[in-house]
Amino acid sequence: MAVEIELKLLLPPDQIPRLGRLASVAAATRGRPGSRQLHSVYYDTPQRDLARHGVALRLRRSGARWVQTLKTEGRVRGALHERSEFEAPAAAQIINFVALSQTPAAALFADAALRARLQPVFATDFRRTTRQLQLGGGTRALLCVDLGRIVATQSGREAPLCELELELESGEPGGLFAFARSLLPALSLRVCRHSKAERGFALLDPPAAAVAPARAQAPRLHPDMDVTAAFEAIAASCLMQLQDNEPGVLASDDPEFIHQARVALRRLRSAFALFRPVMPRPPVADLLQALRTNAASLGEARDWDVFCTETAPPVCAALGDAPGLPRLLQLAAARRAQARAAALETMAGPAYTCLLLDLGSALAARPWRAALDEAGRAREALPLPEFAALLLARQARRVRRAGRGLGALDETALHALRIEVKKLRYAAEFLQRLFRRGAVRDYIAATAELQEILGSLNDAAVTARLLAELNGGDAAQLSHAAGLVRGWSAARAAAGIGHLSHAWSRFEAARPFWRSSRPAEKP
């Protein structure tokens, strides 16, 4: 068995010659680059039994030799892929079941009916150019550039393949990240979260199947995890949501992709804040600033999306012939387009790729651990359910402090309360699998209701800010139309105020599940 650790980056085909001419690549290369043509066939059943069990079976031809590789699901942290793989020789294109019987998937392949249903599902054909690299800190790696295509066996559907892989041979993964980052000024690299197998399986779905916006999923935590591993799992789940929405942000007009990408960044920032008791700020300060910068761009686009698709339409439906309203909508649509273009530029640019690489590097190197004091190390050593209870109790206290004198809170204080409630909801969602489901579900529902009402109040403040940014045409008519929208939004906020007290009471009555709920069993 071998553990494959690699960075995957997408590279425009026309930039491959430029890669070979870079001084940083030439300085790190040892020996001469090699090139070979590779043909691989991936197998599964028509029901995708192997994929459902998190394994991929590949037979690869290189020259006259065939090699069989079984890859496990592994994990992906930003750009870093870590998978166990089991290689064995194969006679021509014939599956070596004897070798498979000696892998962790032996029970799966012991099923004779499954073996009989295995068939080629897609193939990859590409030319691989390989360089041996000697990086800083004694890290050795392979730099592979693959150029070719992925083809579905039955339908013939295909997708282009052009990617750069940095595979770790020895040393620490940090060297891979640093080297990849050094390439960004010269190359338009993008982080790739999906393996060739995952992209191949995507070709098996109907061409018209729409890719839906990716929503947050509960991280896979269990009580036996240590605190650092729990944070890494939470961060990885946020990164997965962010990267799964990235193609939709860049290629779709559906505003929900931007919304969910923004949610992913907000959740990731909340995760860093939640784990602050074991994560001193200095080692991650630059990372947090980069998260804020990227989130701000998506936030502006989201604000204009909400204004144009949720706030303004009911006003226009009721008062569509009011002077200035059509012009106001035109101006808002133009600002929405500008904000969306800025968000796309952010996610398509090198700063976003840097962010993903820096996040992956931090998750691999854990720089905050060296900065922990004695109290921080003691907290980090706590059993995870006990540490999670401390975090949840801490954030719940922050919410209660922010909500004191609820009826007298002004707009600024309500906004601050909303932020603390949001962080508590995210914390409960992050840590929910450590506790019994029923109590967690009820608590999250109460928190979500409170957050939603506070969010509707904040929408009124955002609406007023956006309206103040619109100008052009007949100032008097535009001012009149803006007043109509502002008034409509304020009326909705007033209705929300009427529900706020009830939602707060329900939240205060919700049982803190971390006090009385026994920890969940290890899955």
Coordinates of N, CA, C and O in Angstrom, one line a residue, residues 43 57-61 64-69 87-97 99:
Y43 N -13.3 1.0 -13.9 CA -14.3 0.0 -13.8 C -15.3 0.3 -12.7 O -14.9 0.8 -11.6
L57 N -11.4 1.8 -9.1 CA -10.6 0.7 -9.7 C -10.2 1.1 -11.1 O -11.0 1.4 -11.9
R58 N -8.9 1.1 -11.3 CA -8.3 1.6 -12.5 C -7.3 0.6 -13.1 O -6.5 0.0 -12.3
L59 N -7.4 0.3 -14.4 CA -6.3 -0.4 -15.1 C -5.6 0.5 -16.0 O -6.3 1.1 -16.9
R60 N -4.3 0.7 -15.9 CA -3.6 1.7 -16.7 C -2.5 1.0 -17.6 O -1.8 0.1 -17.1
R61 N -2.5 1.4 -18.8 CA -1.5 0.9 -19.8 C -0.4 1.9 -20.0 O -0.7 3.1 -20.3
A64 N 3.8 -1.4 -22.9 CA 3.3 -2.7 -23.0 C 2.7 -3.3 -21.7 O 2.2 -4.4 -21.7
R65 N 2.9 -2.5 -20.6 CA 2.6 -3.0 -19.3 C 1.2 -2.5 -18.9 O 0.8 -1.4 -19.2
W66 N 0.5 -3.3 -18.1 CA -0.8 -2.9 -17.5 C -0.6 -3.0 -16.0 O -0.1 -4.0 -15.5
V67 N -1.1 -2.0 -15.3 CA -1.0 -1.9 -13.8 C -2.4 -1.6 -13.3 O -3.1 -0.7 -13.8
Q68 N -2.8 -2.4 -12.3 CA -4.1 -2.2 -11.7 C -3.9 -1.4 -10.4 O -3.0 -1.7 -9.6
T69 N -4.8 -0.4 -10.2 CA -4.7 0.4 -9.0 C -6.1 0.5 -8.4 O -7.0 0.9 -9.1
E87 N -1.4 -1.1 -5.7 CA -1.1 -1.4 -7.1 C -0.7 -2.9 -7.2 O -0.2 -3.5 -6.3
A88 N -1.0 -3.4 -8.4 CA -0.7 -4.8 -8.7 C -0.6 -4.9 -10.2 O -1.3 -4.2 -10.9
P89 N 0.2 -5.9 -10.7 CA 0.3 -6.1 -12.1 C -1.0 -6.7 -12.6 O -1.7 -7.4 -11.9
A90 N -1.3 -6.4 -13.9 CA -2.5 -7.0 -14.5 C -2.1 -7.6 -15.8 O -1.3 -7.0 -16.5
A91 N -2.8 -8.7 -16.2 CA -2.5 -9.3 -17.5 C -3.4 -8.7 -18.5 O -4.6 -8.9 -18.5
A92 N -2.8 -7.9 -19.4 CA -3.5 -7.1 -20.4 C -4.6 -6.3 -19.6 O -4.4 -5.8 -18.5
Q93 N -5.8 -6.2 -20.2 CA -6.9 -5.5 -19.5 C -7.8 -6.4 -18.8 O -9.0 -6.5 -19.0
I94 N -7.2 -7.2 -17.8 CA -8.0 -8.2 -17.1 C -7.8 -7.8 -15.6 O -6.7 -7.7 -15.1
I95 N -8.9 -7.7 -14.9 CA -8.9 -7.4 -13.5 C -8.2 -8.5 -12.7 O -8.5 -9.7 -12.8
N96 N -7.3 -8.1 -11.8 CA -6.6 -9.0 -10.9 C -7.4 -9.1 -9.6 O -7.1 -8.4 -8.6
F97 N -8.3 -10.1 -9.5 CA -9.1 -10.2 -8.3 C -8.3 -10.8 -7.1 O -8.7 -10.5 -6.0
A99 N -5.3 -9.9 -6.3 CA -4.7 -8.7 -5.7 C -5.7 -7.9 -4.9 O -5.5 -7.4 -3.8

